[in-house]
CSV table of C-alpha atoms in Angstrom, one decimal:
chain,number,residue,atom,x,y,z
A,1,MET,CA,-0.1,-0.2,0.3
A,2,ASN,CA,3.0,2.3,0.8
A,3,GLU,CA,4.3,1.8,-3.0
A,4,ASP,CA,0.4,2.8,-4.3
A,5,MET,CA,0.6,6.1,-2.3
A,6,GLU,CA,4.1,7.3,-3.1
A,7,PHE,CA,3.0,6.6,-6.9
A,8,PHE,CA,-0.3,8.2,-6.4
A,9,ASN,CA,1.4,11.4,-4.6
A,10,ARG,CA,4.4,11.6,-7.0
A,11,PHE,CA,1.9,11.3,-10.1
A,12,SER,CA,-0.3,13.9,-8.5
A,13,HIS,CA,2.2,16.1,-8.0
A,14,MET,CA,3.5,15.9,-11.5
A,15,TYR,CA,0.0,16.5,-12.8
A,16,LEU,CA,-0.7,19.4,-10.6
A,17,HIS,CA,2.5,21.4,-10.7
A,18,GLY,CA,4.2,19.9,-14.0
A,19,PHE,CA,1.8,18.9,-16.7
A,20,LYS,CA,-0.2,21.9,-16.6
A,21,ASN,CA,2.7,24.2,-16.1
A,22,LEU,CA,4.2,22.5,-19.3
A,23,SER,CA,1.1,22.8,-20.9
A,24,ASP,CA,0.7,26.3,-20.3
A,25,MET,CA,4.7,27.2,-21.4
A,26,PHE,CA,4.3,25.4,-24.7
A,27,ALA,CA,1.0,27.1,-25.7
A,28,GLU,CA,2.5,30.7,-24.2
A,29,PRO,CA,4.0,31.6,-27.9
A,30,ALA,CA,0.5,31.1,-29.7
A,31,THR,CA,-1.5,32.8,-26.7
A,32,GLU,CA,0.7,35.9,-27.2
A,33,HIS,CA,-0.3,35.7,-30.9
A,34,GLY,CA,-4.1,35.7,-29.7
A,35,ILE,CA,-4.8,32.1,-30.8
A,36,THR,CA,-4.9,28.8,-28.9
A,37,LEU,CA,-2.5,25.9,-29.3
A,38,ASP,CA,-5.0,23.9,-31.2
A,39,GLU,CA,-5.7,26.7,-33.4
A,40,PHE,CA,-1.9,27.0,-34.3
A,41,TYR,CA,-1.7,23.4,-35.0
A,42,ILE,CA,-4.5,23.8,-37.5
A,43,LEU,CA,-2.2,26.8,-39.2
A,44,TYR,CA,0.8,24.4,-38.9
A,45,ASP,CA,-1.3,21.7,-40.4
A,46,ILE,CA,-2.4,23.7,-43.4
A,47,ALA,CA,1.2,25.1,-43.7
A,48,GLU,CA,2.7,21.9,-44.0
A,49,ALA,CA,0.0,20.3,-46.4
A,50,LYS,CA,1.2,18.6,-49.5
A,51,GLY,CA,-1.5,19.5,-51.6
A,52,LYS,CA,-5.1,20.2,-50.4
A,53,ILE,CA,-6.3,19.9,-47.2
A,54,ARG,CA,-9.8,19.9,-46.0
A,55,LEU,CA,-11.5,20.5,-42.6
A,56,MET,CA,-12.4,16.7,-42.4
A,57,ASP,CA,-8.5,16.0,-42.9
A,58,ILE,CA,-7.7,18.0,-40.3
A,59,ALA,CA,-10.1,16.7,-37.8
A,60,GLU,CA,-9.2,13.2,-38.7
A,61,SER,CA,-5.7,14.1,-38.1
A,62,HIS,CA,-6.3,15.8,-34.8
A,63,GLY,CA,-8.7,12.8,-33.5
A,64,VAL,CA,-11.4,15.2,-32.9
A,65,THR,CA,-15.0,15.7,-34.6
A,66,ARG,CA,-16.0,17.9,-37.4
A,67,SER,CA,-18.1,20.2,-35.1
A,68,ALA,CA,-15.1,20.9,-32.8
A,69,ILE,CA,-12.5,21.8,-35.8
A,70,SER,CA,-15.6,23.7,-37.3
A,71,ARG,CA,-15.6,25.8,-34.4
A,72,LEU,CA,-11.8,26.6,-34.3
A,73,ILE,CA,-11.7,26.9,-38.1
A,74,GLY,CA,-14.5,29.6,-37.7
A,75,ARG,CA,-12.4,31.4,-35.5
A,76,LEU,CA,-9.3,31.1,-37.7
A,77,LEU,CA,-11.5,32.4,-40.5
A,78,ARG,CA,-13.1,35.5,-38.3
A,79,LYS,CA,-9.7,36.7,-37.6
A,80,ASP,CA,-8.6,36.3,-41.4
A,81,TYR,CA,-5.6,33.4,-40.7
A,82,LEU,CA,-7.2,31.5,-43.1
A,83,TYR,CA,-9.7,31.2,-46.0
A,84,GLN,CA,-11.7,28.4,-47.5
A,85,GLU,CA,-11.5,27.8,-51.6
A,86,ALA,CA,-14.2,25.5,-53.5
A,87,GLU,CA,-12.9,22.8,-55.2
A,88,ASP,CA,-13.3,22.9,-59.0
A,89,HIS,CA,-15.0,19.2,-59.0
A,90,ASP,CA,-17.1,19.7,-56.2
A,91,ARG,CA,-17.7,22.9,-55.1
A,92,ARG,CA,-19.4,21.5,-52.0
A,93,ASN,CA,-15.6,20.6,-50.9
A,94,LYS,CA,-13.8,23.4,-49.4
A,95,VAL,CA,-10.1,23.6,-49.2
A,96,LEU,CA,-8.3,25.4,-46.3
A,97,LYS,CA,-5.5,27.9,-47.2
A,98,LEU,CA,-3.7,30.2,-45.1
A,99,THR,CA,-4.1,34.2,-45.5
A,100,PRO,CA,-0.3,36.0,-45.6
A,101,GLU,CA,-1.3,36.8,-41.8
A,102,GLY,CA,-2.3,33.4,-41.2
A,103,ALA,CA,1.2,32.1,-42.5
A,104,ARG,CA,3.1,35.3,-40.6
A,105,ILE,CA,1.6,33.8,-37.2
A,106,GLU,CA,2.0,30.3,-38.0
A,107,HIS,CA,5.6,31.2,-39.0
A,108,GLU,CA,6.5,33.0,-35.8
A,109,VAL,CA,4.6,30.7,-33.3
A,110,PHE,CA,6.4,27.8,-34.9
A,111,THR,CA,9.8,29.4,-34.9
A,112,GLU,CA,9.3,30.4,-30.9
A,113,LEU,CA,8.7,26.8,-30.3
A,114,VAL,CA,11.4,25.5,-31.9
A,115,GLN,CA,13.6,28.2,-30.3
A,116,ARG,CA,12.4,27.0,-26.8
A,117,ASN,CA,13.5,23.5,-27.8
A,118,ARG,CA,16.9,24.7,-29.0
A,119,GLU,CA,17.1,26.3,-25.4
A,120,TRP,CA,15.8,23.2,-23.4
A,121,ARG,CA,18.9,21.0,-25.4
A,122,GLN,CA,21.4,23.4,-23.2
A,123,SER,CA,20.3,21.2,-20.3
A,124,PHE,CA,18.1,18.2,-21.7
A,125,SER,CA,19.8,16.6,-24.7
A,126,LEU,CA,17.9,16.1,-28.0
A,127,ALA,CA,18.3,12.0,-27.2
A,128,LYS,CA,17.0,12.5,-23.8
A,129,GLN,CA,14.2,14.5,-25.0
A,130,TYR,CA,13.4,11.7,-27.6
A,131,GLN,CA,13.8,9.4,-24.9
A,132,THR,CA,10.9,11.0,-22.5
A,133,LEU,CA,8.6,11.3,-25.6
A,134,ASN,CA,9.2,7.9,-26.6
A,135,LEU,CA,8.1,6.6,-23.0
A,136,VAL,CA,5.4,9.0,-22.5
A,137,GLU,CA,4.0,7.6,-26.3
A,138,GLU,CA,4.5,4.1,-24.9
A,139,PHE,CA,2.6,4.9,-21.8
A,140,MET,CA,-0.3,6.6,-23.2
A,141,ASP,CA,-0.3,4.2,-26.1
A,142,LYS,CA,-0.8,1.6,-23.6
A,143,PHE,CA,-3.2,3.0,-20.9
A,144,VAL,CA,-4.9,5.9,-22.4
A,145,ASN,CA,-5.0,5.9,-26.2
A,146,GLU,CA,-5.4,2.0,-26.1
A,147,ASN,CA,-8.7,2.0,-28.0
A,148,ALA,CA,-8.0,5.2,-29.7
A,149,SER,CA,-5.0,4.1,-31.3
A,150,LYS,CA,-6.6,1.3,-32.8
A,151,GLN,CA,-8.9,3.6,-34.6
A,152,THR,CA,-6.9,7.0,-35.8
A,153,LYS,CA,-3.8,7.0,-37.5
A,154,LYS,CA,-0.6,8.6,-35.3
A,155,THR,CA,0.6,12.0,-36.2
A,156,THR,CA,4.0,13.0,-35.6
A,157,TYR,CA,5.8,16.6,-36.2
A,158,ALA,CA,9.3,15.8,-34.9
A,159,ASP,CA,10.8,14.8,-38.9
A,160,THR,CA,8.9,18.0,-40.3
A,161,ASP,CA,9.6,20.3,-37.3
A,162,LEU,CA,13.3,19.4,-37.4
A,163,LYS,CA,13.5,20.0,-41.4
A,164,ARG,CA,12.1,23.3,-41.1
A,165,ALA,CA,13.8,24.3,-37.6
A,166,GLU,CA,17.0,23.4,-39.8
A,167,ALA,CA,16.0,25.5,-43.1
């Protein structure tokens, strides 16, 4: 029982004082630009899309409902960070594209996030960061996303992020 209490207390402390603060710290560059981290990732997905990307594509890759993504996209449309363009072969399908302002915001937030990661490497090597991510992903896949991981494809940003950071 002592072992259970120790684990519970350490996990609770990490959740209350670690995960929440990490989430806030990671979201800060986006919030400084008046968007949420989820909205940033929509801009990011559109910026990185090789070809056409639609609302349903983003909903699927984020593992959320169409209506949830629709609300976020609606806010980005109102802020004039993106626009929709009807496809030629089916006018009902709308392709999402960044406006120049949306591209600027996406680039600035992305650059700040990459810079923060570079600063972390001063005391926590990239190899150690990947070890940590792999361990957390394994835990999440096993205990949190067990059913979800079977139904949705896993999206990783690491390769794209590193290529863009080096550019």
